[in-house]
Short mmCIF file of C-alpha atoms in Angstrom, two decimals:
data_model
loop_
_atom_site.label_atom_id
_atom_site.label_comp_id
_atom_site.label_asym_id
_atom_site.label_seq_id
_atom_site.Cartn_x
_atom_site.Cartn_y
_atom_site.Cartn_z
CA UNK A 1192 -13.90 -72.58 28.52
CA UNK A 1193 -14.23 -74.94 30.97
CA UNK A 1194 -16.52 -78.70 30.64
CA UNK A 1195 -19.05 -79.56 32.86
CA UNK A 1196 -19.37 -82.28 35.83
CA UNK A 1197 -20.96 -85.37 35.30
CA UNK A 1198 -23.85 -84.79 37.64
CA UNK A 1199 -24.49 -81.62 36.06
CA UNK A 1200 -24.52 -83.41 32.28
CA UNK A 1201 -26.51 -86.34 34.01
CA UNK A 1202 -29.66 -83.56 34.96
CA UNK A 1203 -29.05 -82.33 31.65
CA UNK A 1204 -29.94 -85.88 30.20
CA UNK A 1205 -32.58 -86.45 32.61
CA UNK A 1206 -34.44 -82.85 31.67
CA UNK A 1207 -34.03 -84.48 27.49
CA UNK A 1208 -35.61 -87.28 28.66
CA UNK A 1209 -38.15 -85.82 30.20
CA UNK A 1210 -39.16 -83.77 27.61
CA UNK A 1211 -38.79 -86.27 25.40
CA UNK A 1212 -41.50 -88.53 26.95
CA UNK A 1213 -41.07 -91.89 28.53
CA UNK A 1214 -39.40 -94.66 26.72
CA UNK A 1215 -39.87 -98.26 27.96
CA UNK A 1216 -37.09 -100.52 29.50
CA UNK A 1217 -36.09 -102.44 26.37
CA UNK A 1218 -35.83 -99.23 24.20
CA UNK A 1219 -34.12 -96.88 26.95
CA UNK A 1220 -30.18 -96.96 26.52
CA UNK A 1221 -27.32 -97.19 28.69
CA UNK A 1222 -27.37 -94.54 30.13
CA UNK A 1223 -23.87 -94.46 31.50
CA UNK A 1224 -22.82 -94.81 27.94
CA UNK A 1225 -24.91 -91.92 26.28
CA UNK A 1226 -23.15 -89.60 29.31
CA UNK A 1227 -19.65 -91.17 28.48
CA UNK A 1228 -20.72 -89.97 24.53
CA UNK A 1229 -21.75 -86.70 25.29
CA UNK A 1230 -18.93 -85.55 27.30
CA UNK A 1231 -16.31 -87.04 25.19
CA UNK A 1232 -18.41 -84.64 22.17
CA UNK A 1233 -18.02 -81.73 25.04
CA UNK A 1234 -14.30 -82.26 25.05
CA UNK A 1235 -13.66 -81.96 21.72
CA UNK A 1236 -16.17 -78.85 21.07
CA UNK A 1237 -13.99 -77.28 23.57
CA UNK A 1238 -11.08 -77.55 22.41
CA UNK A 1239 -11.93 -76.45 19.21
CA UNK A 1240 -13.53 -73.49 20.67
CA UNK A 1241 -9.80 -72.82 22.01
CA UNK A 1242 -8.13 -73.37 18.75
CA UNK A 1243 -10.41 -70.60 17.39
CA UNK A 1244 -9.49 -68.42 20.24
CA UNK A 1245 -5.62 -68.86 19.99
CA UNK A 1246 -6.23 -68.06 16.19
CA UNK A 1247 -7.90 -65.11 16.32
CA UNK A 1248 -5.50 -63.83 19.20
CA UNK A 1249 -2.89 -64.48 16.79
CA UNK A 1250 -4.58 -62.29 13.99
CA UNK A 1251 -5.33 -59.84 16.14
CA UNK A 1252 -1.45 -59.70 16.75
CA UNK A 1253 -0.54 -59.39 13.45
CA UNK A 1254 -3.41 -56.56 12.45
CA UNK A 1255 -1.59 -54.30 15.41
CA UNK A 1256 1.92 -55.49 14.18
CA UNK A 1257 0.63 -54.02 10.37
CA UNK A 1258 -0.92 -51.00 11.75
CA UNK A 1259 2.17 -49.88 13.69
CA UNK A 1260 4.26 -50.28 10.61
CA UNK A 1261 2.21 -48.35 8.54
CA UNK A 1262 2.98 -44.52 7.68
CA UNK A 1263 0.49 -42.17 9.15
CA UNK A 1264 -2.77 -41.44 7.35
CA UNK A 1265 -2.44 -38.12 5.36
CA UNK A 1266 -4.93 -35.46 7.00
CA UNK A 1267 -6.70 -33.77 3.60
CA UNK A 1268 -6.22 -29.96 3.58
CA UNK A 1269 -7.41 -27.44 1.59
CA UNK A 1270 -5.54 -26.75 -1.58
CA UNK A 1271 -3.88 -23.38 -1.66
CA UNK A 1272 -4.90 -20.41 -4.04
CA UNK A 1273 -3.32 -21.26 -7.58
CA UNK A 1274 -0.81 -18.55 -8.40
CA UNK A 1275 -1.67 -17.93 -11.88
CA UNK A 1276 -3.02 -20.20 -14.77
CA UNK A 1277 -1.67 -22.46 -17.20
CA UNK A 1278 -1.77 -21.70 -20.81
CA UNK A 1279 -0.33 -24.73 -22.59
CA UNK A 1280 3.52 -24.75 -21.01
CA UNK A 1281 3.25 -21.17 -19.29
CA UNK A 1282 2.00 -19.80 -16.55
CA UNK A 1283 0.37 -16.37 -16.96
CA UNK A 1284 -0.26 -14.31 -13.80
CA UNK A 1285 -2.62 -10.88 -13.88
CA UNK A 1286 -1.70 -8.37 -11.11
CA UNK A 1287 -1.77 -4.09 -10.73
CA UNK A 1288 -3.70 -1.98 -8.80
CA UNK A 1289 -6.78 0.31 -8.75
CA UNK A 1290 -5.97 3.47 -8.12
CA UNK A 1291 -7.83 7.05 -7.63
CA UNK A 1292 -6.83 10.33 -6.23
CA UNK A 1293 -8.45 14.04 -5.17
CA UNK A 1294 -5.55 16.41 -5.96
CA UNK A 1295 -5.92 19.67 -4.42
CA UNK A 1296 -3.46 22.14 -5.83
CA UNK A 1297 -2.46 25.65 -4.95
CA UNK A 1298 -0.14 27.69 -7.45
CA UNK A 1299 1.44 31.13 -6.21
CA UNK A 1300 2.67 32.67 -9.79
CA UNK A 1301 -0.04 32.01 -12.18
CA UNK A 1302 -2.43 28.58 -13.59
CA UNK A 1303 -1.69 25.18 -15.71
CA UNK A 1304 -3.82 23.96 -17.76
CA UNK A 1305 -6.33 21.73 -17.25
CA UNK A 1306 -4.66 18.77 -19.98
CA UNK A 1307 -1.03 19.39 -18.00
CA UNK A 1308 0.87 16.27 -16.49
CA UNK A 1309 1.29 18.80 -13.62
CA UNK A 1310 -2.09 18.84 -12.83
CA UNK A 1311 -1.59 14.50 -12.68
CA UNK A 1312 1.27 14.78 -10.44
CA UNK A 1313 4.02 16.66 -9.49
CA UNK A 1314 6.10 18.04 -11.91
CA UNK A 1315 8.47 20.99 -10.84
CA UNK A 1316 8.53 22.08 -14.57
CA UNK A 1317 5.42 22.94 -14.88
CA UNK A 1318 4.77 24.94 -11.95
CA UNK A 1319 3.96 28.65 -12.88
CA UNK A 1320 6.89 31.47 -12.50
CA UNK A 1321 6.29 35.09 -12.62
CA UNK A 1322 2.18 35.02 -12.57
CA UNK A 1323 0.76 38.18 -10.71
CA UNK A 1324 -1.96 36.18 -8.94
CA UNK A 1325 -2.77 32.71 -6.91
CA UNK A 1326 -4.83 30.21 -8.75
CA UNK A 1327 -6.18 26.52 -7.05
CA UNK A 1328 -7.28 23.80 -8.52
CA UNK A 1329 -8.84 20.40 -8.02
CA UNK A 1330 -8.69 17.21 -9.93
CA UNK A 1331 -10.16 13.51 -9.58
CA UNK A 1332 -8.89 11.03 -11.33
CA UNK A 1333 -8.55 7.27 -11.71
CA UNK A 1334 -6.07 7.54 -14.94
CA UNK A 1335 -3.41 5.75 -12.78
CA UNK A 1336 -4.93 2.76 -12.43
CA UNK A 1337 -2.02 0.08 -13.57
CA UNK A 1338 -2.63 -3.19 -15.25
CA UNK A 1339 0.26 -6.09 -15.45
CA UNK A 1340 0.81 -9.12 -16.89
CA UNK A 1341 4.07 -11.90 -16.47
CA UNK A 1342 4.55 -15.12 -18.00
CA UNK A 1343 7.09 -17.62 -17.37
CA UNK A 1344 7.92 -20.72 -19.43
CA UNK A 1345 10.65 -23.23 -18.78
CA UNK A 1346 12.75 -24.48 -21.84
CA UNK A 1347 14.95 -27.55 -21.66
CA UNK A 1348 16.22 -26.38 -17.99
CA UNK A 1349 15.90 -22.33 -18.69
CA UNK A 1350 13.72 -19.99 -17.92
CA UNK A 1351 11.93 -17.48 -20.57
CA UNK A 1352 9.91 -14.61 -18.83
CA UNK A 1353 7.94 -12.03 -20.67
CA UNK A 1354 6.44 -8.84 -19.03
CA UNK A 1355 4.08 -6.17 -20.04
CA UNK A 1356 2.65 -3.34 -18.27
CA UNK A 1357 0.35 -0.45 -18.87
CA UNK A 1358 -1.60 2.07 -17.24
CA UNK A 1359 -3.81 5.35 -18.32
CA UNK A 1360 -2.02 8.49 -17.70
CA UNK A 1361 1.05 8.64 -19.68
CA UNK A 1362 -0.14 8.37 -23.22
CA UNK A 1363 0.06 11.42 -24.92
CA UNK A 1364 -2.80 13.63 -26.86
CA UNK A 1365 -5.92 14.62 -25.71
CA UNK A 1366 -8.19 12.50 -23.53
CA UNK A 1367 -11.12 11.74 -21.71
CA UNK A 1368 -13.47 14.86 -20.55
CA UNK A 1369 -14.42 15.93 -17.20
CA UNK A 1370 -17.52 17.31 -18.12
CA UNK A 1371 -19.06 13.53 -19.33
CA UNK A 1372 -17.24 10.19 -19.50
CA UNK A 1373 -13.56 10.93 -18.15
CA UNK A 1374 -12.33 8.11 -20.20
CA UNK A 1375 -8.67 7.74 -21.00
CA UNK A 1376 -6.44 5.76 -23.34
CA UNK A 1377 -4.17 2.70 -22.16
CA UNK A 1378 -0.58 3.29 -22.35
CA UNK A 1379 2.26 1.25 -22.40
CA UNK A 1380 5.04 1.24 -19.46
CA UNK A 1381 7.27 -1.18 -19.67
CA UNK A 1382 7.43 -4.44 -21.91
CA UNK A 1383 10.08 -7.09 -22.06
CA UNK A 1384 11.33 -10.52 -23.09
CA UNK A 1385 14.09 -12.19 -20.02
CA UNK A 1386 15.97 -15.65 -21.30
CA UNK A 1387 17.95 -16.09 -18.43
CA UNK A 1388 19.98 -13.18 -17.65
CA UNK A 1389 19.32 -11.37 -20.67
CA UNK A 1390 16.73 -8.88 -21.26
CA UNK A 1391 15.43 -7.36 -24.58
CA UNK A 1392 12.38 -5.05 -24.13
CA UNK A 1393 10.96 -1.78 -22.52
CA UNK A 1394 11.72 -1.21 -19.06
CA UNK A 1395 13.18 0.82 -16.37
CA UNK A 1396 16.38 2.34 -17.67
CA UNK A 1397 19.30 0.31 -15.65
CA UNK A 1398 21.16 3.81 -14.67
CA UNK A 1399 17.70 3.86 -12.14
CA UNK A 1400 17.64 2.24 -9.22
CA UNK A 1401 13.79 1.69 -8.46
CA UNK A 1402 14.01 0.92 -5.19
CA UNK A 1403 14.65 4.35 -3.96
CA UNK A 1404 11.29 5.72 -4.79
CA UNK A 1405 9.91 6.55 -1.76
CA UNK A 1406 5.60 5.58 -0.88
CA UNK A 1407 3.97 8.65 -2.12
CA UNK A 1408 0.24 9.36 -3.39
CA UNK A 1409 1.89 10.87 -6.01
CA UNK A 1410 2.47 9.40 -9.27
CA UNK A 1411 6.75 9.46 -8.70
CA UNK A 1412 7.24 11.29 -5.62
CA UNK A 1413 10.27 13.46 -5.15
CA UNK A 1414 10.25 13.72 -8.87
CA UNK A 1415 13.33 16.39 -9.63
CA UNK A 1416 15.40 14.44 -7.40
CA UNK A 1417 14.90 11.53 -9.36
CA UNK A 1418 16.64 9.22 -12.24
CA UNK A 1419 13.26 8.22 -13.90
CA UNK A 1420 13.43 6.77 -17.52
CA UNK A 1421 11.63 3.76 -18.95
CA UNK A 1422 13.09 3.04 -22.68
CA UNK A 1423 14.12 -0.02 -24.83
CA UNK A 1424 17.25 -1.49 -24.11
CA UNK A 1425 19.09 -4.59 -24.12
CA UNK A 1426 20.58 -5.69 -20.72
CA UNK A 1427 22.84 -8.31 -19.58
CA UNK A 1428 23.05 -9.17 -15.72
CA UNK A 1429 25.67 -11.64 -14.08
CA UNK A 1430 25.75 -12.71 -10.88
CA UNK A 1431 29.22 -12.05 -9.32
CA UNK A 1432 28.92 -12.95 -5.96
CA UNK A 1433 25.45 -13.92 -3.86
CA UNK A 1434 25.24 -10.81 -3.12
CA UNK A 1435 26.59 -8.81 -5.77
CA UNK A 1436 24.92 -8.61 -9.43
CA UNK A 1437 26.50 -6.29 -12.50
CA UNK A 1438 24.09 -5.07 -15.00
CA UNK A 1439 25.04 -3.61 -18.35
CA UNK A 1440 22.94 -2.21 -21.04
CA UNK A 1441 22.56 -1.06 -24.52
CA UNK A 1442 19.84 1.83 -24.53
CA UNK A 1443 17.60 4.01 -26.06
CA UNK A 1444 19.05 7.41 -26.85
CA UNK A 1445 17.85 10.67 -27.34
CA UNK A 1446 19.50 13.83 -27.05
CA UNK A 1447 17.26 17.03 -25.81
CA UNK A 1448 18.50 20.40 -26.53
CA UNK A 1449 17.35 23.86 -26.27
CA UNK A 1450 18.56 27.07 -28.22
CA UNK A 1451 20.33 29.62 -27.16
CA UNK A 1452 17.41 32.23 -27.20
CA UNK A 1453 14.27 29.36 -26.82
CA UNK A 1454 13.89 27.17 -23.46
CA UNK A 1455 11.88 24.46 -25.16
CA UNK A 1456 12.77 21.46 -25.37
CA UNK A 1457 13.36 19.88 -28.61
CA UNK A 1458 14.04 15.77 -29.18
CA UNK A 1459 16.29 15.93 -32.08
CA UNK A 1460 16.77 12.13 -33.17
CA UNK A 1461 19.70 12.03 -34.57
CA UNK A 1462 21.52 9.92 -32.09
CA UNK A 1463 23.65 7.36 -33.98
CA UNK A 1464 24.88 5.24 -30.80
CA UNK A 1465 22.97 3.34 -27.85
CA UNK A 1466 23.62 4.75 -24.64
CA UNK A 1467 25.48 2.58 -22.21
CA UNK A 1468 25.20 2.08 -18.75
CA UNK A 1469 26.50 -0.38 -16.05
CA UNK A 1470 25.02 -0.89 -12.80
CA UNK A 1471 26.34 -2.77 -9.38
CA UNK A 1472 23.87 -3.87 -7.11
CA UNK A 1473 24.68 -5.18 -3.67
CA UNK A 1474 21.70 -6.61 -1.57
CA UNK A 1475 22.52 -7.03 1.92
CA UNK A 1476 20.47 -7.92 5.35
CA UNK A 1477 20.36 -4.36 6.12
CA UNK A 1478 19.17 -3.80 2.96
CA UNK A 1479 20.32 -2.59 -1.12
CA UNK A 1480 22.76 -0.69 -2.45
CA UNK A 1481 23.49 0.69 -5.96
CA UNK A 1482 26.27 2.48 -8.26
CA UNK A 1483 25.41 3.39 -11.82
CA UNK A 1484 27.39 4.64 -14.63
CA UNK A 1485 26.28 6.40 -17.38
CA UNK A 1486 27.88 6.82 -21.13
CA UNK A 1487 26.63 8.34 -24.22
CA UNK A 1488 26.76 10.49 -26.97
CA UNK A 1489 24.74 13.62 -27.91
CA UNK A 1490 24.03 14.78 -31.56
CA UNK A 1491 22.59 17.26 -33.63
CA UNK A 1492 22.01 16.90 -37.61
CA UNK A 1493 19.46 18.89 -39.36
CA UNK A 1494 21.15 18.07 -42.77
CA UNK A 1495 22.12 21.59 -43.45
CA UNK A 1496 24.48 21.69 -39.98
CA UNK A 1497 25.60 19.23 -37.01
CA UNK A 1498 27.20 18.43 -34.16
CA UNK A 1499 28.26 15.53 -31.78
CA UNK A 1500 29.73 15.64 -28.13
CA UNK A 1501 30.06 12.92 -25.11
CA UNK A 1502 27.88 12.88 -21.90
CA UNK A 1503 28.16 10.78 -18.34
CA UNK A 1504 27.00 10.33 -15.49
CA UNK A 1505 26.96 8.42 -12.52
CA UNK A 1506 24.10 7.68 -9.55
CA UNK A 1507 24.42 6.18 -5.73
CA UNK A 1508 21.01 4.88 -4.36
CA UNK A 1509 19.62 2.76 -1.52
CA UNK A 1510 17.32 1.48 0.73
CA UNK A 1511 18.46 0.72 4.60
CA UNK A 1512 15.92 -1.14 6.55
CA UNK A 1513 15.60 -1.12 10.14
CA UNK A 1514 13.39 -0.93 13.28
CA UNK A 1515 10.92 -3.86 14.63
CA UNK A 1516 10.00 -6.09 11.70
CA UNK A 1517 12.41 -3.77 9.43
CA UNK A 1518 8.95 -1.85 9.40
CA UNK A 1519 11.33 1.55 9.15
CA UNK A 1520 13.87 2.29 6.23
CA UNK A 1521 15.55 5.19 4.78
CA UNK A 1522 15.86 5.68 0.72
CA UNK A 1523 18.25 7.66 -0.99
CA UNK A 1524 19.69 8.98 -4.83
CA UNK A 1525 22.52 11.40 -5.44
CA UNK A 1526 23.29 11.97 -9.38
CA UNK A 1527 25.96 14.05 -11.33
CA UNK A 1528 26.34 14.43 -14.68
CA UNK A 1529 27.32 16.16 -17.89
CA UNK A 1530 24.72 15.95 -20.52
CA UNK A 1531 22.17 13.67 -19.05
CA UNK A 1532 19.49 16.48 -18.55
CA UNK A 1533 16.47 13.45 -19.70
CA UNK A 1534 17.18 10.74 -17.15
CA UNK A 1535 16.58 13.08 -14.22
CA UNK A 1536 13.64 14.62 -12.39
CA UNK A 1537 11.54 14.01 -15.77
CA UNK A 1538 13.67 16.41 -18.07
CA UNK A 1539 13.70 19.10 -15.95
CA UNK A 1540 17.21 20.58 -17.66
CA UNK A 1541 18.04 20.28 -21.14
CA UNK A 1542 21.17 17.64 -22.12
CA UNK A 1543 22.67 20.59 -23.90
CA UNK A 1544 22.32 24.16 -25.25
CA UNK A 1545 22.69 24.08 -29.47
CA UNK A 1546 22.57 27.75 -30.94
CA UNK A 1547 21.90 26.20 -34.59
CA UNK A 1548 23.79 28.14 -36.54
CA UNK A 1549 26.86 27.50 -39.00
CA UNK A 1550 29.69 26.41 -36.79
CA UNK A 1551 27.57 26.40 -33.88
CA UNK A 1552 28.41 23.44 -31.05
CA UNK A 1553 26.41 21.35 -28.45
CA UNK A 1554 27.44 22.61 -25.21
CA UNK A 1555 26.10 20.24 -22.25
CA UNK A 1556 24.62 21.50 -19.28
CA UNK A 1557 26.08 19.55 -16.07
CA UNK A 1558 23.21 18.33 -13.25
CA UNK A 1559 23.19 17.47 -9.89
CA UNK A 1560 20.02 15.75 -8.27
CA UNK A 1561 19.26 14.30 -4.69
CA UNK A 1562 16.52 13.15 -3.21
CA UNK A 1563 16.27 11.47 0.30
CA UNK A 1564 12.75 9.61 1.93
CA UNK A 1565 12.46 8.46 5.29
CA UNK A 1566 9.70 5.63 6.58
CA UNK A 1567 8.46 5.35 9.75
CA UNK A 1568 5.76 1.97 10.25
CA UNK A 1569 3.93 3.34 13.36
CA UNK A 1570 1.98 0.20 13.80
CA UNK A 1571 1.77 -2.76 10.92
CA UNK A 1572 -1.13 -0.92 9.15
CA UNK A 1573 -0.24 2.64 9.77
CA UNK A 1574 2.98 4.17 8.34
CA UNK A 1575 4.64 7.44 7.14
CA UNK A 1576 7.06 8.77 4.79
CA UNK A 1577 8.82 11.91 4.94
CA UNK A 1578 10.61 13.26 1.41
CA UNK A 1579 12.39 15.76 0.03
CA UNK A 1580 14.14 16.36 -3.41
CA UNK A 1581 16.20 18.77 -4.71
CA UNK A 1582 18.22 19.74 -8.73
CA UNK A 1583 20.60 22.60 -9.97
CA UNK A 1584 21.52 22.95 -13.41
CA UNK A 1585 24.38 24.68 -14.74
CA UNK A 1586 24.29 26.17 -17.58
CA UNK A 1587 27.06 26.79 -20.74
CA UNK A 1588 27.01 30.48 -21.69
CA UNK A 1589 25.10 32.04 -23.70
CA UNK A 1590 21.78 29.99 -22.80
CA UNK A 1591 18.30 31.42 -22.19
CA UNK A 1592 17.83 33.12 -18.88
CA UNK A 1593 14.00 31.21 -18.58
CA UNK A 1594 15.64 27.88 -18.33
CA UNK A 1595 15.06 26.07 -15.64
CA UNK A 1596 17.61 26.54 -13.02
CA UNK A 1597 16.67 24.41 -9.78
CA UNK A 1598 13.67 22.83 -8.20
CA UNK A 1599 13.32 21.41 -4.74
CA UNK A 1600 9.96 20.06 -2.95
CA UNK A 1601 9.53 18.96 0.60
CA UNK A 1602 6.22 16.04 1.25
CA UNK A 1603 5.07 14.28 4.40
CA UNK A 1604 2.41 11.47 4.12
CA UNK A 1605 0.30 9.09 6.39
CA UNK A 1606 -0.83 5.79 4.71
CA UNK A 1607 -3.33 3.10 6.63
CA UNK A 1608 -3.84 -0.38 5.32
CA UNK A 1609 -7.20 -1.28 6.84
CA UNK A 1610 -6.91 -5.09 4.92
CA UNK A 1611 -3.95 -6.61 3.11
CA UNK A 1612 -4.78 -5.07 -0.14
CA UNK A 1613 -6.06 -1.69 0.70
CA UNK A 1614 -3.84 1.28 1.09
CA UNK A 1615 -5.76 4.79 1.80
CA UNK A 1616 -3.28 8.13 1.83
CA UNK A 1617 -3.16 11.54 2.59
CA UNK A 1618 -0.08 13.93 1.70
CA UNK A 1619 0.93 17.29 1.45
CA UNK A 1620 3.85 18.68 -0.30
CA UNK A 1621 5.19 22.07 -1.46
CA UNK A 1622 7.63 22.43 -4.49
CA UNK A 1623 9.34 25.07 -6.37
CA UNK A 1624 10.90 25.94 -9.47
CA UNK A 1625 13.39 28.96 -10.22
CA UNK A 1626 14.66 30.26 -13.41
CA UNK A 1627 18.10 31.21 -14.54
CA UNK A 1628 16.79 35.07 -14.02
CA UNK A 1629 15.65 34.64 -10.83
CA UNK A 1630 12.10 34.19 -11.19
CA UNK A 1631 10.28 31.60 -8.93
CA UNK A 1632 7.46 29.58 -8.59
CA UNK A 1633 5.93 27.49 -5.59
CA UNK A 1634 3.14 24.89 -5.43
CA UNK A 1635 1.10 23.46 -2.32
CA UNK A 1636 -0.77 20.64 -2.63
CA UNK A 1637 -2.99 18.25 -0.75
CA UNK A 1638 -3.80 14.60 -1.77
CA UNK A 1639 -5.81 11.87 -1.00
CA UNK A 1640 -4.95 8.47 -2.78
CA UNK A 1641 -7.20 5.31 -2.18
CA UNK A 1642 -5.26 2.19 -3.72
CA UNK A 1643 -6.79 -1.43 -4.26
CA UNK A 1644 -3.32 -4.10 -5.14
CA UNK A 1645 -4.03 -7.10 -6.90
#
């Protein structure tokens, strides 16, 4: 800021004395001294006023200095979802699915019954042999609807997991009724207690490798091709390398036998060791591969008479992803065995034929089961799966000619994912089952599966 000239503070006085009025000779001062006053007061007003100004240019300095050091302001964003809920020191989460299907089913050699698991799903055992007319059927159902639940709770640095599953159309006796309230009973599946890398529970048998079951709107799929047992065991897995993991278990057993003149099956309980089984597991950017091992013993002892013998088996799977967004992959199970008739395709064959009689002997009854499943992802909500499965049984002599001998189905299916959660299928498949004398049975059947995950 600048001061002004003296003529220009001199008309300033003379306007104040002006308005002031007129003042007489002997009052009116100096007036050369009252200018000399007044700009010596302008002089130091100004430079004050540039004091201030040189102050606040130095704030103004510093605020920009402060600013620039400062860390960015954090931009608020939505929280995501909560996976789960607390309950004390574990988190519980709640998943399954919703699940109903229209089952359209055609049967060549004769009818099932309307309480059958092969009217549920497909079951090569149950299809009809030797009938002398068609019969077709239809069935709605939301009995496979499947309810979950995991927990996880750390402890000192470890990790404790617990597991339980259940759905409604594997628990046994009679349920629901078609003609009123179709309800059905909750069953259990699988249910389990992990501490690290041991697990005590119910779950998948660890001679299965799960990861071969192909997408199907049925309830397993390419069932007599497949090792499918859930059971209480007790497994331990180690990691070898990253990308190698051995599992071995302590399991359930249960020998299933039939006589030499009856087919039906019969679960003795009299097993007086675990099974054992040992699993390798190699997972892989192309995808997983598995080799199991199977070990146990049979027996028979109906306190009057007995008999023990050894079974094994072994069982290559895997899954082989590949195509744009590894969208494609193929699946695939091979299993042979002596004596381990239960753990594939659902008990189609028997472990062993046991005559019952004084002397008598288990003899085993040796199966071999494939199954193979190729994906195609047509677009990222459309895909397809193509399937087949196949089992032979042979037989010790004598045993019953209406055993079951082999089965084999073929299945082709077209799923569309409208929204994340949604899956809607259609598939058709045809099966058949053959007996030891010859006789054969075949099955067509069209289904439509509408699926909500959660």
């Amino acid at each position: 800021m600048t001061t002004r000239s003296r003529p220009g503070l001199c008309a300033g006085v003379a306007l104040i004395a002006l308005v002031a009025g007129p003042a007489s000779a002997a009052e009116s001062p100096d007036i050369e001294a009252r200018m000399s006053a007044i700009e010596s007061r302008m002089a130091a007003l100004t430079g004050e006023l540039e004091a201030t100004r040189a102050e606040n240019a130095s704030l103004r300095s510093e605020l920009a200095e402060t600013r620039a050091k400062a860390p960015p302001a954090v931009v608020q964003t939505a929280a995501a979802p909560a996976d789960g809920f607390k309950v004390g020191g574990t988190t519980v989460k709640i998943g399954g699915f919703l699940k109903t299907v229209a089952t359209f089913s055609r049967w060549d050699d004769g009818d099932v019954a309307g309480n059958s698991l092969g009217r549920d799903f497909y079951l090569p055992q149950a299809i009809p042999v030797g009938g002398t007319r068609e019969s077709t059927d239809s069935d709605f159902s939301a009995k496979q609807t499947r309810l979950w639940l995991n927990l996880s709770t750390d402890v000192s640095g470890h990790t404790l997991k617990g597991y339980l599953e259940t759905d409604f159309q594997t628990s046994p006796g009679t349920q629901g009724s078609e003609r009123t309230t179709n309800g059905y009973n909750l069953a259990l599946r699988r249910a389990w207690v992990q501490f690290d890398n041991l697990l005590v529970g119910q779950d998948w048998s660890t001679f299965q490798y799960v990861g071969a079951l192909p997408e199907s709107t049925d309830f397993v799929g390419p069932t007599e091709g497949t090792v499918f047992v859930r059971q209480p065991l007790v497994r331990y897995t180690a990691k070898l390398t990253p990308a190698l993991a051995l599992s071995v278990s302590a399991e359930n057993a249960e020998s299933a036998t039939i006589s030499s003149t009856s087919p039906t099956l019969v679960e003795n309980d009299d097993d007086r060791m675990p099974d054992f089984v040992a699993r390798l597991a190699y997972t892989a950017p192309f995808g997983e591969l598995s080799l199991a091992g199977l070990f146990r013993q049979l027996s028979v002892d109906n306190g009057a008479i007995s008999d023990k013998t050894g079974a094994w088996g072994v069982s290559a799977a895997g899954k082989i992803v590949f195509g744009p967004g590894k969208r494609h992959d193929i699946r695939f199970m091979a299993t042979y065995g002596d004596g381990i008739g239960r753990y594939v395709g659902l008990n189609f064959a028997p472990d062993a034929v046991y005559d019952g009689l004084p002397g008598g002997t288990l003899e085993t009854v040796k199966t071999f089961a494939a199954l193979a499943a190729l994906k195609l992802g047509w677009t990222p909500t459309l895909r397809s799966t193509f399937m087949a499965g196949y089992q032979n049984a042979s037989y010790p002599s004598p045993a019953p000619l209406t055993a079951n001998d082999k089965a084999w189905s073929l299945a082709a299916n077209l799923f569309w994912s409208p929204v994340k959660a949604l899956d809607l299928g259609v598939e058709y498949r045809h099966g058949e089952r053959e007996l030891l004398n010859g006789l054969a049975g075949q099955l067509s059947r069209l289904e439509f599966a509408a699926k909500y995950n959660f």
